[in-house]
């Protein structure tokens, strides 16, 4: 499944051309935006080094998120095993991508209670761990926010594919 997703991503320009005729005519500018997005994805097909580095970096970020959340739970004396954090935390962060999840408060805590409840974490501990993880991520992001608000985002120095 992951391989099919990667192949679809890397060949999105080819896939778009194949299905373009099936799209309804009344889409207006949406079709052009989809085509532009598909071409941008296709541009990375020849950038295996960048893709590999991005994949490794994304795995490292998820392990750090899982580990941080695990340490928060341990600080609250929760015995939930580390494998549960590796299994659940990446999905809990994806909950925030849902179109009706407008902030990190509420839906994520409910999902935290449900998922970690399956491995024995008490609901009050799950909510506390989730809220502390949100707070920790805000604290970790603060230096980047300060740098971004300084006005020099460095975008002109970034290499383009």
JSON list of C-alpha atoms in Angstrom, two decimals:
[
{"chain": "A", "resi": 1, "resn": "UNK", "atom": "CA", "xyz": [0.00, 0.00, 0.00]},
{"chain": "A", "resi": 2, "resn": "UNK", "atom": "CA", "xyz": [2.82, 2.38, 0.88]},
{"chain": "A", "resi": 3, "resn": "UNK", "atom": "CA", "xyz": [4.59, 1.48, -2.35]},
{"chain": "A", "resi": 4, "resn": "UNK", "atom": "CA", "xyz": [1.44, 2.16, -4.39]},
{"chain": "A", "resi": 5, "resn": "UNK", "atom": "CA", "xyz": [1.02, 5.51, -2.64]},
{"chain": "A", "resi": 6, "resn": "UNK", "atom": "CA", "xyz": [4.63, 6.47, -3.39]},
{"chain": "A", "resi": 7, "resn": "UNK", "atom": "CA", "xyz": [4.28, 5.40, -7.01]},
{"chain": "A", "resi": 8, "resn": "UNK", "atom": "CA", "xyz": [1.10, 7.46, -7.32]},
{"chain": "A", "resi": 9, "resn": "UNK", "atom": "CA", "xyz": [2.83, 10.45, -5.74]},
{"chain": "A", "resi": 10, "resn": "UNK", "atom": "CA", "xyz": [5.91, 10.23, -7.96]},
{"chain": "A", "resi": 11, "resn": "UNK", "atom": "CA", "xyz": [3.82, 9.74, -11.09]},
{"chain": "A", "resi": 12, "resn": "UNK", "atom": "CA", "xyz": [1.01, 12.14, -10.22]},
{"chain": "A", "resi": 13, "resn": "UNK", "atom": "CA", "xyz": [1.55, 14.05, -13.46]},
{"chain": "A", "resi": 14, "resn": "UNK", "atom": "CA", "xyz": [1.05, 10.85, -15.49]},
{"chain": "A", "resi": 15, "resn": "UNK", "atom": "CA", "xyz": [-1.96, 9.83, -13.38]},
{"chain": "A", "resi": 16, "resn": "UNK", "atom": "CA", "xyz": [-3.52, 13.29, -13.79]},
{"chain": "A", "resi": 17, "resn": "UNK", "atom": "CA", "xyz": [-3.17, 13.16, -17.58]},
{"chain": "A", "resi": 18, "resn": "UNK", "atom": "CA", "xyz": [-4.81, 9.70, -17.56]},
{"chain": "A", "resi": 19, "resn": "UNK", "atom": "CA", "xyz": [-7.85, 10.82, -15.53]},
{"chain": "A", "resi": 20, "resn": "UNK", "atom": "CA", "xyz": [-8.12, 14.41, -16.74]},
{"chain": "A", "resi": 21, "resn": "UNK", "atom": "CA", "xyz": [-10.77, 13.48, -19.31]},
{"chain": "A", "resi": 22, "resn": "UNK", "atom": "CA", "xyz": [-12.97, 12.01, -16.58]},
{"chain": "A", "resi": 23, "resn": "UNK", "atom": "CA", "xyz": [-13.09, 15.23, -14.54]},
{"chain": "A", "resi": 24, "resn": "UNK", "atom": "CA", "xyz": [-16.33, 17.23, -14.81]},
{"chain": "A", "resi": 25, "resn": "UNK", "atom": "CA", "xyz": [-16.11, 20.23, -17.15]},
{"chain": "A", "resi": 26, "resn": "UNK", "atom": "CA", "xyz": [-17.44, 22.71, -14.57]},
{"chain": "A", "resi": 27, "resn": "UNK", "atom": "CA", "xyz": [-14.41, 22.59, -12.29]},
{"chain": "A", "resi": 28, "resn": "UNK", "atom": "CA", "xyz": [-13.01, 25.86, -13.61]},
{"chain": "A", "resi": 29, "resn": "UNK", "atom": "CA", "xyz": [-9.64, 26.71, -12.10]},
{"chain": "A", "resi": 30, "resn": "UNK", "atom": "CA", "xyz": [-9.60, 23.62, -9.89]},
{"chain": "A", "resi": 31, "resn": "UNK", "atom": "CA", "xyz": [-8.53, 21.41, -12.80]},
{"chain": "A", "resi": 32, "resn": "UNK", "atom": "CA", "xyz": [-5.61, 23.74, -13.58]},
{"chain": "A", "resi": 33, "resn": "UNK", "atom": "CA", "xyz": [-4.56, 23.78, -9.92]},
{"chain": "A", "resi": 34, "resn": "UNK", "atom": "CA", "xyz": [-4.71, 19.97, -9.76]},
{"chain": "A", "resi": 35, "resn": "UNK", "atom": "CA", "xyz": [-2.58, 19.75, -12.89]},
{"chain": "A", "resi": 36, "resn": "UNK", "atom": "CA", "xyz": [-0.04, 22.18, -11.43]},
{"chain": "A", "resi": 37, "resn": "UNK", "atom": "CA", "xyz": [0.10, 20.16, -8.20]},
{"chain": "A", "resi": 38, "resn": "UNK", "atom": "CA", "xyz": [0.52, 16.90, -10.14]},
{"chain": "A", "resi": 39, "resn": "UNK", "atom": "CA", "xyz": [3.38, 18.40, -12.14]},
{"chain": "A", "resi": 40, "resn": "UNK", "atom": "CA", "xyz": [5.06, 19.58, -8.94]},
{"chain": "A", "resi": 41, "resn": "UNK", "atom": "CA", "xyz": [4.84, 16.05, -7.50]},
{"chain": "A", "resi": 42, "resn": "UNK", "atom": "CA", "xyz": [6.19, 14.60, -10.75]},
{"chain": "A", "resi": 43, "resn": "UNK", "atom": "CA", "xyz": [9.21, 16.93, -10.58]},
{"chain": "A", "resi": 44, "resn": "UNK", "atom": "CA", "xyz": [10.46, 14.95, -7.58]},
{"chain": "A", "resi": 45, "resn": "UNK", "atom": "CA", "xyz": [10.53, 11.67, -9.51]},
{"chain": "A", "resi": 46, "resn": "UNK", "atom": "CA", "xyz": [14.17, 12.27, -10.44]},
{"chain": "A", "resi": 47, "resn": "UNK", "atom": "CA", "xyz": [15.14, 13.53, -6.97]},
{"chain": "A", "resi": 48, "resn": "UNK", "atom": "CA", "xyz": [15.63, 10.22, -5.15]},
{"chain": "A", "resi": 49, "resn": "UNK", "atom": "CA", "xyz": [18.22, 11.69, -2.76]},
{"chain": "A", "resi": 50, "resn": "UNK", "atom": "CA", "xyz": [15.85, 14.41, -1.60]},
{"chain": "A", "resi": 51, "resn": "UNK", "atom": "CA", "xyz": [13.01, 11.90, -1.27]},
{"chain": "A", "resi": 52, "resn": "UNK", "atom": "CA", "xyz": [15.14, 9.47, 0.75]},
{"chain": "A", "resi": 53, "resn": "UNK", "atom": "CA", "xyz": [16.39, 12.23, 3.06]},
{"chain": "A", "resi": 54, "resn": "UNK", "atom": "CA", "xyz": [12.84, 13.52, 3.53]},
{"chain": "A", "resi": 55, "resn": "UNK", "atom": "CA", "xyz": [11.60, 10.02, 4.34]},
{"chain": "A", "resi": 56, "resn": "UNK", "atom": "CA", "xyz": [14.35, 9.45, 6.92]},
{"chain": "A", "resi": 57, "resn": "UNK", "atom": "CA", "xyz": [13.73, 12.89, 8.43]},
{"chain": "A", "resi": 58, "resn": "UNK", "atom": "CA", "xyz": [9.98, 12.27, 8.68]},
{"chain": "A", "resi": 59, "resn": "UNK", "atom": "CA", "xyz": [10.59, 8.93, 10.44]},
{"chain": "A", "resi": 60, "resn": "UNK", "atom": "CA", "xyz": [12.98, 10.67, 12.87]},
{"chain": "A", "resi": 61, "resn": "UNK", "atom": "CA", "xyz": [10.41, 13.39, 13.58]},
{"chain": "A", "resi": 62, "resn": "UNK", "atom": "CA", "xyz": [7.72, 10.79, 14.31]},
{"chain": "A", "resi": 63, "resn": "UNK", "atom": "CA", "xyz": [10.04, 8.84, 16.62]},
{"chain": "A", "resi": 64, "resn": "UNK", "atom": "CA", "xyz": [10.86, 12.09, 18.47]},
{"chain": "A", "resi": 65, "resn": "UNK", "atom": "CA", "xyz": [7.14, 12.90, 18.81]},
{"chain": "A", "resi": 66, "resn": "UNK", "atom": "CA", "xyz": [6.40, 9.40, 20.07]},
{"chain": "A", "resi": 67, "resn": "UNK", "atom": "CA", "xyz": [9.33, 9.47, 22.47]},
{"chain": "A", "resi": 68, "resn": "UNK", "atom": "CA", "xyz": [8.41, 12.90, 23.83]},
{"chain": "A", "resi": 69, "resn": "UNK", "atom": "CA", "xyz": [4.83, 11.83, 24.42]},
{"chain": "A", "resi": 70, "resn": "UNK", "atom": "CA", "xyz": [6.06, 8.61, 26.03]},
{"chain": "A", "resi": 71, "resn": "UNK", "atom": "CA", "xyz": [8.31, 10.60, 28.39]},
{"chain": "A", "resi": 72, "resn": "UNK", "atom": "CA", "xyz": [5.39, 12.85, 29.33]},
{"chain": "A", "resi": 73, "resn": "UNK", "atom": "CA", "xyz": [3.34, 9.76, 30.18]},
{"chain": "A", "resi": 74, "resn": "UNK", "atom": "CA", "xyz": [6.21, 8.31, 32.19]},
{"chain": "A", "resi": 75, "resn": "UNK", "atom": "CA", "xyz": [6.50, 11.62, 34.11]},
{"chain": "A", "resi": 76, "resn": "UNK", "atom": "CA", "xyz": [2.85, 11.09, 35.06]},
{"chain": "A", "resi": 77, "resn": "UNK", "atom": "CA", "xyz": [3.73, 7.53, 36.21]},
{"chain": "A", "resi": 78, "resn": "UNK", "atom": "CA", "xyz": [1.77, 5.86, 33.43]},
{"chain": "A", "resi": 79, "resn": "UNK", "atom": "CA", "xyz": [2.99, 2.33, 32.58]},
{"chain": "A", "resi": 80, "resn": "UNK", "atom": "CA", "xyz": [1.78, 2.29, 28.94]},
{"chain": "A", "resi": 81, "resn": "UNK", "atom": "CA", "xyz": [4.41, 0.51, 26.80]},
{"chain": "A", "resi": 82, "resn": "UNK", "atom": "CA", "xyz": [6.53, 2.44, 24.29]},
{"chain": "A", "resi": 83, "resn": "UNK", "atom": "CA", "xyz": [5.23, 0.40, 21.34]},
{"chain": "A", "resi": 84, "resn": "UNK", "atom": "CA", "xyz": [1.75, 1.89, 21.93]},
{"chain": "A", "resi": 85, "resn": "UNK", "atom": "CA", "xyz": [3.15, 5.39, 21.48]},
{"chain": "A", "resi": 86, "resn": "UNK", "atom": "CA", "xyz": [4.92, 4.33, 18.28]},
{"chain": "A", "resi": 87, "resn": "UNK", "atom": "CA", "xyz": [1.65, 2.85, 17.04]},
{"chain": "A", "resi": 88, "resn": "UNK", "atom": "CA", "xyz": [-0.77, 5.63, 18.04]},
{"chain": "A", "resi": 89, "resn": "UNK", "atom": "CA", "xyz": [0.97, 9.02, 18.22]},
{"chain": "A", "resi": 90, "resn": "UNK", "atom": "CA", "xyz": [1.53, 9.49, 14.45]},
{"chain": "A", "resi": 91, "resn": "UNK", "atom": "CA", "xyz": [-2.18, 8.87, 13.86]},
{"chain": "A", "resi": 92, "resn": "UNK", "atom": "CA", "xyz": [-3.15, 11.23, 16.65]},
{"chain": "A", "resi": 93, "resn": "UNK", "atom": "CA", "xyz": [-1.19, 14.02, 15.00]},
{"chain": "A", "resi": 94, "resn": "UNK", "atom": "CA", "xyz": [-2.98, 13.23, 11.73]},
{"chain": "A", "resi": 95, "resn": "UNK", "atom": "CA", "xyz": [-6.33, 13.78, 13.47]},
{"chain": "A", "resi": 96, "resn": "UNK", "atom": "CA", "xyz": [-5.50, 17.49, 13.35]},
{"chain": "A", "resi": 97, "resn": "UNK", "atom": "CA", "xyz": [-5.49, 17.35, 9.55]},
{"chain": "A", "resi": 98, "resn": "UNK", "atom": "CA", "xyz": [-9.17, 16.50, 9.41]},
{"chain": "A", "resi": 99, "resn": "UNK", "atom": "CA", "xyz": [-11.20, 19.40, 7.99]},
{"chain": "A", "resi": 100, "resn": "UNK", "atom": "CA", "xyz": [-13.33, 19.73, 11.12]},
{"chain": "A", "resi": 101, "resn": "UNK", "atom": "CA", "xyz": [-10.34, 19.74, 13.52]},
{"chain": "A", "resi": 102, "resn": "UNK", "atom": "CA", "xyz": [-9.80, 23.49, 13.83]},
{"chain": "A", "resi": 103, "resn": "UNK", "atom": "CA", "xyz": [-7.32, 23.37, 16.71]},
{"chain": "A", "resi": 104, "resn": "UNK", "atom": "CA", "xyz": [-5.32, 20.85, 18.69]},
{"chain": "A", "resi": 105, "resn": "UNK", "atom": "CA", "xyz": [-7.76, 20.96, 21.58]},
{"chain": "A", "resi": 106, "resn": "UNK", "atom": "CA", "xyz": [-10.75, 18.62, 21.82]},
{"chain": "A", "resi": 107, "resn": "UNK", "atom": "CA", "xyz": [-10.78, 16.11, 19.00]},
{"chain": "A", "resi": 108, "resn": "UNK", "atom": "CA", "xyz": [-7.18, 15.04, 19.56]},
{"chain": "A", "resi": 109, "resn": "UNK", "atom": "CA", "xyz": [-7.81, 14.48, 23.27]},
{"chain": "A", "resi": 110, "resn": "UNK", "atom": "CA", "xyz": [-10.86, 12.35, 22.50]},
{"chain": "A", "resi": 111, "resn": "UNK", "atom": "CA", "xyz": [-8.89, 10.26, 20.04]},
{"chain": "A", "resi": 112, "resn": "UNK", "atom": "CA", "xyz": [-6.09, 9.97, 22.59]},
{"chain": "A", "resi": 113, "resn": "UNK", "atom": "CA", "xyz": [-8.51, 8.63, 25.22]},
{"chain": "A", "resi": 114, "resn": "UNK", "atom": "CA", "xyz": [-10.00, 6.11, 22.78]},
{"chain": "A", "resi": 115, "resn": "UNK", "atom": "CA", "xyz": [-6.73, 4.80, 21.32]},
{"chain": "A", "resi": 116, "resn": "UNK", "atom": "CA", "xyz": [-4.70, 4.69, 24.52]},
{"chain": "A", "resi": 117, "resn": "UNK", "atom": "CA", "xyz": [-7.70, 3.31, 26.39]},
{"chain": "A", "resi": 118, "resn": "UNK", "atom": "CA", "xyz": [-7.29, 0.14, 24.32]},
{"chain": "A", "resi": 119, "resn": "UNK", "atom": "CA", "xyz": [-3.94, -0.48, 26.03]},
{"chain": "A", "resi": 120, "resn": "UNK", "atom": "CA", "xyz": [-5.09, 0.42, 29.54]},
{"chain": "A", "resi": 121, "resn": "UNK", "atom": "CA", "xyz": [-4.32, 4.11, 29.91]},
{"chain": "A", "resi": 122, "resn": "UNK", "atom": "CA", "xyz": [-6.85, 5.81, 32.18]},
{"chain": "A", "resi": 123, "resn": "UNK", "atom": "CA", "xyz": [-8.94, 8.57, 30.48]},
{"chain": "A", "resi": 124, "resn": "UNK", "atom": "CA", "xyz": [-7.79, 11.33, 32.84]},
{"chain": "A", "resi": 125, "resn": "UNK", "atom": "CA", "xyz": [-4.15, 10.41, 32.25]},
{"chain": "A", "resi": 126, "resn": "UNK", "atom": "CA", "xyz": [-4.72, 10.27, 28.48]},
{"chain": "A", "resi": 127, "resn": "UNK", "atom": "CA", "xyz": [-6.20, 13.78, 28.46]},
{"chain": "A", "resi": 128, "resn": "UNK", "atom": "CA", "xyz": [-3.35, 15.08, 30.63]},
{"chain": "A", "resi": 129, "resn": "UNK", "atom": "CA", "xyz": [-0.68, 13.47, 28.43]},
{"chain": "A", "resi": 130, "resn": "UNK", "atom": "CA", "xyz": [-2.35, 14.83, 25.30]},
{"chain": "A", "resi": 131, "resn": "UNK", "atom": "CA", "xyz": [-2.62, 18.39, 26.64]},
{"chain": "A", "resi": 132, "resn": "UNK", "atom": "CA", "xyz": [0.96, 18.32, 27.90]},
{"chain": "A", "resi": 133, "resn": "UNK", "atom": "CA", "xyz": [2.11, 17.05, 24.49]},
{"chain": "A", "resi": 134, "resn": "UNK", "atom": "CA", "xyz": [0.32, 19.99, 22.84]},
{"chain": "A", "resi": 135, "resn": "UNK", "atom": "CA", "xyz": [2.00, 22.37, 25.28]},
{"chain": "A", "resi": 136, "resn": "UNK", "atom": "CA", "xyz": [5.41, 20.76, 24.68]},
{"chain": "A", "resi": 137, "resn": "UNK", "atom": "CA", "xyz": [5.02, 21.06, 20.90]},
{"chain": "A", "resi": 138, "resn": "UNK", "atom": "CA", "xyz": [4.13, 24.75, 21.25]},
{"chain": "A", "resi": 139, "resn": "UNK", "atom": "CA", "xyz": [7.20, 25.35, 23.41]},
{"chain": "A", "resi": 140, "resn": "UNK", "atom": "CA", "xyz": [9.43, 23.51, 20.92]},
{"chain": "A", "resi": 141, "resn": "UNK", "atom": "CA", "xyz": [7.95, 25.53, 18.01]},
{"chain": "A", "resi": 142, "resn": "UNK", "atom": "CA", "xyz": [8.41, 28.89, 19.76]},
{"chain": "A", "resi": 143, "resn": "UNK", "atom": "CA", "xyz": [12.00, 29.54, 18.57]},
{"chain": "A", "resi": 144, "resn": "UNK", "atom": "CA", "xyz": [10.94, 28.85, 14.99]},
{"chain": "A", "resi": 145, "resn": "UNK", "atom": "CA", "xyz": [8.00, 31.23, 15.36]},
{"chain": "A", "resi": 146, "resn": "UNK", "atom": "CA", "xyz": [10.31, 33.96, 16.64]},
{"chain": "A", "resi": 147, "resn": "UNK", "atom": "CA", "xyz": [12.70, 33.36, 13.74]},
{"chain": "A", "resi": 148, "resn": "UNK", "atom": "CA", "xyz": [9.85, 33.41, 11.21]},
{"chain": "A", "resi": 149, "resn": "UNK", "atom": "CA", "xyz": [8.43, 36.63, 12.65]},
{"chain": "A", "resi": 150, "resn": "UNK", "atom": "CA", "xyz": [11.89, 38.22, 12.41]},
{"chain": "A", "resi": 151, "resn": "UNK", "atom": "CA", "xyz": [11.22, 38.61, 8.69]},
{"chain": "A", "resi": 152, "resn": "UNK", "atom": "CA", "xyz": [14.15, 36.59, 7.26]},
{"chain": "A", "resi": 153, "resn": "UNK", "atom": "CA", "xyz": [12.67, 33.23, 6.35]},
{"chain": "A", "resi": 154, "resn": "UNK", "atom": "CA", "xyz": [15.64, 32.28, 4.17]},
{"chain": "A", "resi": 155, "resn": "UNK", "atom": "CA", "xyz": [13.34, 31.08, 1.35]},
{"chain": "A", "resi": 156, "resn": "UNK", "atom": "CA", "xyz": [15.52, 32.74, -1.30]},
{"chain": "A", "resi": 157, "resn": "UNK", "atom": "CA", "xyz": [18.44, 30.49, -0.27]},
{"chain": "A", "resi": 158, "resn": "UNK", "atom": "CA", "xyz": [16.55, 27.19, -0.62]},
{"chain": "A", "resi": 159, "resn": "UNK", "atom": "CA", "xyz": [17.39, 24.95, -3.59]},
{"chain": "A", "resi": 160, "resn": "UNK", "atom": "CA", "xyz": [14.60, 24.29, -6.07]},
{"chain": "A", "resi": 161, "resn": "UNK", "atom": "CA", "xyz": [13.98, 20.89, -7.68]}
]
